[in-house]
Short mmCIF file of C-alpha atoms in Angstrom, two decimals:
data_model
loop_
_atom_site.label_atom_id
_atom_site.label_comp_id
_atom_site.label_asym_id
_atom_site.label_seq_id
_atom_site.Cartn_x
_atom_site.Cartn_y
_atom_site.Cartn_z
CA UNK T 1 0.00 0.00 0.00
CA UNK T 2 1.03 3.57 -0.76
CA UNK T 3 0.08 6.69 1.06
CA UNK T 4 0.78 10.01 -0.50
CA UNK T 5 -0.21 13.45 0.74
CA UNK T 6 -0.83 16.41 -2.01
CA UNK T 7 -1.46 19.81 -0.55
CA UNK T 8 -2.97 21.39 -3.27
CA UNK T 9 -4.68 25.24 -2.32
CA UNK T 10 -6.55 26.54 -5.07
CA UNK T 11 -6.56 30.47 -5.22
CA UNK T 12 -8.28 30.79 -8.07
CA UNK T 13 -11.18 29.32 -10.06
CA UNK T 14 -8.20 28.85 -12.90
CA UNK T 15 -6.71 26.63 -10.54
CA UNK T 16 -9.79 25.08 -9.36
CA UNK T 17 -10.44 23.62 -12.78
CA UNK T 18 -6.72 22.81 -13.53
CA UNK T 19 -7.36 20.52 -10.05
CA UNK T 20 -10.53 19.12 -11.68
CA UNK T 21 -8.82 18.69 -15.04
CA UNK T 22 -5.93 16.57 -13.16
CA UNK T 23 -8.23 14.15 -11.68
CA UNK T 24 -8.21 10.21 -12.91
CA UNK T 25 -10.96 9.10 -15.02
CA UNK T 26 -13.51 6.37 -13.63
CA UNK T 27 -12.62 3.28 -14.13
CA UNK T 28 -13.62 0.68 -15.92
CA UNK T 29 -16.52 -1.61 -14.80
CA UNK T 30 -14.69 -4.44 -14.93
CA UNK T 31 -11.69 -2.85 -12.70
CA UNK T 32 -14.30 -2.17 -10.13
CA UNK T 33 -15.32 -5.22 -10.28
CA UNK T 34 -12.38 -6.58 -9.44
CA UNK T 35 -11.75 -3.76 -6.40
CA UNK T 36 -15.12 -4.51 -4.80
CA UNK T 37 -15.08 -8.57 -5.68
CA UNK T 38 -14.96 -10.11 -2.09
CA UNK T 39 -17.54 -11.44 -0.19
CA UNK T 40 -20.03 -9.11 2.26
CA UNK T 41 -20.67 -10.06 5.87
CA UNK T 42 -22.72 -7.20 6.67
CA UNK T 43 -25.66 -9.64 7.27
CA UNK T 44 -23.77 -10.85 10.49
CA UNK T 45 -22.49 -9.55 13.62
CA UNK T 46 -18.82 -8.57 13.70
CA UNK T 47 -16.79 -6.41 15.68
CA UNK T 48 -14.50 -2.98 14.77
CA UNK T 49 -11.39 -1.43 16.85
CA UNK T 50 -10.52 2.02 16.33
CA UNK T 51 -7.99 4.03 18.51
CA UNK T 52 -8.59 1.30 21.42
CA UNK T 53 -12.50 1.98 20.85
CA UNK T 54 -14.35 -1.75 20.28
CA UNK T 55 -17.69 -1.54 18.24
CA UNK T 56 -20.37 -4.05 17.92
CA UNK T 57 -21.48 -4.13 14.45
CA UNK T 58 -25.06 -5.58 13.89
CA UNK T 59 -26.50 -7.25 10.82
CA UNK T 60 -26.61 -4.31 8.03
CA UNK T 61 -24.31 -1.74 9.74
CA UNK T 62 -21.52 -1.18 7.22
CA UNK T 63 -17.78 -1.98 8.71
CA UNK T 64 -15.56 0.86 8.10
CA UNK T 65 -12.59 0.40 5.73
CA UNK T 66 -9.71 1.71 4.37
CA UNK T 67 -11.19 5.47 2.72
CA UNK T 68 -13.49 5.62 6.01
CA UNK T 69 -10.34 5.22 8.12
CA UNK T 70 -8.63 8.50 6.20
CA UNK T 71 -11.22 10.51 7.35
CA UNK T 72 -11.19 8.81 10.89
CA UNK T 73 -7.79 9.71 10.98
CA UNK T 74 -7.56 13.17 10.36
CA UNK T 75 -10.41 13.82 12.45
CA UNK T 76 -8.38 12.38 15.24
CA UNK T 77 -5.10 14.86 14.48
CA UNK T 78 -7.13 17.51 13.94
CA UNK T 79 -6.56 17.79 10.36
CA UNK T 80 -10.38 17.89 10.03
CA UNK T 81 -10.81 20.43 13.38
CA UNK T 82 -14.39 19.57 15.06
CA UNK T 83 -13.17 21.47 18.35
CA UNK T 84 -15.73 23.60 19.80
CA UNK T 85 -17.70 23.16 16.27
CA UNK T 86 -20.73 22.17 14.96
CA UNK T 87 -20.21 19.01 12.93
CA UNK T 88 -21.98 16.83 10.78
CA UNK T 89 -20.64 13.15 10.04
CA UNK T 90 -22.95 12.34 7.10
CA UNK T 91 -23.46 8.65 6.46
CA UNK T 92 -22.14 7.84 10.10
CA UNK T 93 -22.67 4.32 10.24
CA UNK T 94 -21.54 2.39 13.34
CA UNK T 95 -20.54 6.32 14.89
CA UNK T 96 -16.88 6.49 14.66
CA UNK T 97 -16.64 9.87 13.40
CA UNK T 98 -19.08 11.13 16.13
CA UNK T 99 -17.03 9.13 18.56
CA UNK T 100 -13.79 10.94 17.90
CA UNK T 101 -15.63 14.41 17.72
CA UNK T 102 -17.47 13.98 21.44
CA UNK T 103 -13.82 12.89 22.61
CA UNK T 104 -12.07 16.44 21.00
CA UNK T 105 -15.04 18.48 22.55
CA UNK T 106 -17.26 19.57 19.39
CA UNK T 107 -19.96 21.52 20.48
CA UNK T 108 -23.00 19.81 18.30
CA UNK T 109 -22.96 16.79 16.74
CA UNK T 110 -25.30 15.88 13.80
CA UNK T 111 -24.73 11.85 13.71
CA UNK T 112 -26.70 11.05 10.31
CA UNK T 113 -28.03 7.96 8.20
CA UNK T 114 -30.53 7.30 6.21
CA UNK T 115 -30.32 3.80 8.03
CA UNK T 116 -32.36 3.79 11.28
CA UNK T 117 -30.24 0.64 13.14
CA UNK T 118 -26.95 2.67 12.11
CA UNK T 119 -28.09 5.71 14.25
CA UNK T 120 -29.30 3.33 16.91
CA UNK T 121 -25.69 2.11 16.86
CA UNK T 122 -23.94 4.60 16.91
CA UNK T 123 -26.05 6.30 19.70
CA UNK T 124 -24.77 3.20 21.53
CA UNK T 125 -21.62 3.51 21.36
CA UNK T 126 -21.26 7.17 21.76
CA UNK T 127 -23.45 6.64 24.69
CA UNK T 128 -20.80 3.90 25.71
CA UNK T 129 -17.16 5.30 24.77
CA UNK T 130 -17.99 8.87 25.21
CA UNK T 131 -20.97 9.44 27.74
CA UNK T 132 -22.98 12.97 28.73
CA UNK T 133 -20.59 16.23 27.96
CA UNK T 134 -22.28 19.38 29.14
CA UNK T 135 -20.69 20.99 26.18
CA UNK T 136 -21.37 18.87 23.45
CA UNK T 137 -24.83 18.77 22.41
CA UNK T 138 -25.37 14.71 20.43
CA UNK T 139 -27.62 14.74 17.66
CA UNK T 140 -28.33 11.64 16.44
CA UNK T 141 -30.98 11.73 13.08
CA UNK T 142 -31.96 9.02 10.58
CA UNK T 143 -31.88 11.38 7.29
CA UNK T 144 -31.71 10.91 3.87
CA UNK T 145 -28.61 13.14 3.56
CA UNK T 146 -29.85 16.25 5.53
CA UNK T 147 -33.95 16.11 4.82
CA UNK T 148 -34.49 15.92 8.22
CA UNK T 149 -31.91 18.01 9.56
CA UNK T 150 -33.77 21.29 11.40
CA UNK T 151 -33.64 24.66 9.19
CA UNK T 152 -31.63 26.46 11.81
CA UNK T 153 -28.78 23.91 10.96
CA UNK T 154 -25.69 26.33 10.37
CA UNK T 155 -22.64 23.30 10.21
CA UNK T 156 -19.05 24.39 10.74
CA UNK T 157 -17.69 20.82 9.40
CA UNK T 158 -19.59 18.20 7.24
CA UNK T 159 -17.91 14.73 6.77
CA UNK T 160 -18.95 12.56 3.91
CA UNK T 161 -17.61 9.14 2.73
CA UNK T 162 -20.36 8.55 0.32
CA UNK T 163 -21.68 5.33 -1.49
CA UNK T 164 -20.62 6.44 -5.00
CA UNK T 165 -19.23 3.74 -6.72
CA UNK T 166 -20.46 4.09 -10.11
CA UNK T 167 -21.11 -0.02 -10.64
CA UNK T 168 -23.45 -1.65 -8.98
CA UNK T 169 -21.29 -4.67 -7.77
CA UNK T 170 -23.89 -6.26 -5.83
CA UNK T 171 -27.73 -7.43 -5.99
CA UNK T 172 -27.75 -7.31 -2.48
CA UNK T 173 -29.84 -3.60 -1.60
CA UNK T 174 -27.57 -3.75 1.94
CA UNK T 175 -24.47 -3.86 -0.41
CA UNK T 176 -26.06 -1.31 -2.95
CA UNK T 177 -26.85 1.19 -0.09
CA UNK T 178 -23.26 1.16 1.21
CA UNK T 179 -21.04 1.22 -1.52
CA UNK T 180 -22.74 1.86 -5.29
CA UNK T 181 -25.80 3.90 -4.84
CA UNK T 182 -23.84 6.55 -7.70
CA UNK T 183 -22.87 9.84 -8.48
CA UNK T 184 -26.22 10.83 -7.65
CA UNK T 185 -26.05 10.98 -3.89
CA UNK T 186 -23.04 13.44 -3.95
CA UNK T 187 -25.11 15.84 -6.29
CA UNK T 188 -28.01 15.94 -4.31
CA UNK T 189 -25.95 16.72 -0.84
CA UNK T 190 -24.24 19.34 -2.42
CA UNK T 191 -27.27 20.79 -3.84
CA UNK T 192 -29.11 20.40 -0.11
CA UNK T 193 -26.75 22.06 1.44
CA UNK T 194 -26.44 25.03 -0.80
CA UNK T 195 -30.02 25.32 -1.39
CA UNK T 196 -30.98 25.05 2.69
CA UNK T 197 -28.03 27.18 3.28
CA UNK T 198 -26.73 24.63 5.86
CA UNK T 199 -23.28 25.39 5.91
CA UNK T 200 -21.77 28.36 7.95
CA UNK T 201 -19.86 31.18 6.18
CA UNK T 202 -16.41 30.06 7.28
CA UNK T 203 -17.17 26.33 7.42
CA UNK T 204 -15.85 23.44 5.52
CA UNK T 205 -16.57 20.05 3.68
CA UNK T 206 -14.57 17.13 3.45
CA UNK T 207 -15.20 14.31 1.14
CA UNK T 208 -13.91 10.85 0.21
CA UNK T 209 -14.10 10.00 -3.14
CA UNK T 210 -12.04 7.37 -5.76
CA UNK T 211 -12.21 6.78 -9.14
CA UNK T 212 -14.33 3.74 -8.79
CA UNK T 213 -16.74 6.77 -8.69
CA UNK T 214 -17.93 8.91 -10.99
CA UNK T 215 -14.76 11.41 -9.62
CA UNK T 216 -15.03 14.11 -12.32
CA UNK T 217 -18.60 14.62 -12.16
CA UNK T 218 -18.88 14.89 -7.99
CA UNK T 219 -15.89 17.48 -7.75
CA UNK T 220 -17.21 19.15 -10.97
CA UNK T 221 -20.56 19.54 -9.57
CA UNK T 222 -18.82 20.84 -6.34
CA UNK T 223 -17.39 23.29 -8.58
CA UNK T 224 -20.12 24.30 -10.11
CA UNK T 225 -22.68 24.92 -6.71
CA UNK T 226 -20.04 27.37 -5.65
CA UNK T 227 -17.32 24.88 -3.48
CA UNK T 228 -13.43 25.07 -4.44
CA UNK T 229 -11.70 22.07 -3.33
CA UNK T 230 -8.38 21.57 -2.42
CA UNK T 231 -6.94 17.70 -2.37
CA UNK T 232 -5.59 17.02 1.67
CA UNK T 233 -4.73 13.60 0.86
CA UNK T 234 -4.49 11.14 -1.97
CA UNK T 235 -4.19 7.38 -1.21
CA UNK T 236 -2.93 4.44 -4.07
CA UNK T 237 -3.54 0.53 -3.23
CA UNK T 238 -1.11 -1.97 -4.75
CA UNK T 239 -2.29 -4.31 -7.46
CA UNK T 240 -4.75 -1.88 -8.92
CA UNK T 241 -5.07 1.44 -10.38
CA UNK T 242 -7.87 2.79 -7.38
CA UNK T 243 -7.00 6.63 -5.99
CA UNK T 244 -9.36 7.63 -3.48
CA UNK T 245 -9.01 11.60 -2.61
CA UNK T 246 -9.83 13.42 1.00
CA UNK T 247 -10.93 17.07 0.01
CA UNK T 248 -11.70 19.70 1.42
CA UNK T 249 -14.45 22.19 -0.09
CA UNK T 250 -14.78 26.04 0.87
CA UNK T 251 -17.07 28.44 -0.82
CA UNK T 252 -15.88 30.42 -3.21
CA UNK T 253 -16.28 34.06 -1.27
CA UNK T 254 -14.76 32.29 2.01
CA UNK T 255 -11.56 31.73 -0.27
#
């Protein structure tokens, strides 16, 4: 495995498109195929260690791998700051993200899936590993993306590792709703949060995506609702041509 980091500021929309314009084409269906060939266990119960944190996984959570661990990470050095913020971990899933944010004192967390026994899970373990914090107001919401997030929601930091793969590699709907649901769900959560106005003026987005997904298309589409996105991290696996990229999206006038 190979792990390089790219810091990549763009001051300009001229450089925001020479970023886009750098970025790998999808691949091929049969190389994703191949990436996303091994067998599910998310119909059983299976366990998760992060940082010396154990999870319980039930039937249909989704386990956390190797791009959810890049943004677990950087949350947890404060790459991705969450201090004293209001946060939303979109797509939270068994609640690491929220986890690591109650632990580094945000001040609201918005712990979101559109998968009601993935909220009740990671209320659990939040509950659990990180307990009541006068400070630290826990939100958890089952939401598709933020349609049931309240109108006063003014996020300083939105995480997103979405289920973009752009080939369905799996007739299982569990599988489908946790890796390939498309390009699609990226679009609409930018276009939510622009049109509901949920982010605050200075705050910031960070999103996993890899060319097993429609790459061009989501960043483009960033582009184009008024984000500029720099890339924080860029991560290579051996044996295949996958690059999944951590960015980091700003509005345009908060530049």
């Amino acid at each position: 495995m190979t792990d390089r980091t790219t810091a990549g500021a763009t001051a300009s929309q001229d450089g925001a498109r020479a970023l886009l314009d750098s970025l790998p084409d999808t691949l091929s269906r049969d190389e994703i195929l191949a990436i996303n060939s091994s067998k599910s266990d998310i119909h059983t119960t299976r366990t998760y260690e992060y940082n010396g944190w154990a999870f319980t996984l039930p039937p249909g959570v989704f386990k956390p791998g190797d791009t959810s661990r890049i943004v677990h990470d950087r949350l947890l050095d404060g790459t991705i700051p969450v201090k004293g913020r209001s946060y939303g971990a979109m797509g939270v899933g068994l609640g690491v993200e929220a986890v690591i944010a109650g632990t580094l004192g945000a001040r609201e967390i918005y712990a979101a899936d559109v998968h009601p026994d993935s909220v009740a899970t990671t209320a659990e373990h939040y509950r659990r590993i990180v307990g009541d914090r006068p400070d630290t107001i826990f939100r958890p919401l089952v939401s598709n993306l933020f349609e049931e997030f309240p109108d006063s929601s003014r996020l300083d930091v939105i995480t997103f590792n979405p289920p973009a793969v752009s080939t369905r590699t799996s007739d299982d709907p569990t599988v489908v709703r946790n890796v390939c649901v498309g390009a699609g769900i990226v679009t609409r959560f930018f276009d939510q949060i622009v049109t509901r106005d949920l982010l605050a003026p200075e705050g910031e987005i960070y999103l996993i995506v890899s060319n097993t997904a429609e790459l061009k298309r989501i960043v483009g589409h960033g582009l184009d609702s008024g984000f500029r996105p720099e890339i924080l991290h860029r991560q290579t696996w051996e044996g295949d041509d996958c690059q999944a990229y951590l960015f980091k999206l700003i509005r345009h006038d908060a530049a």
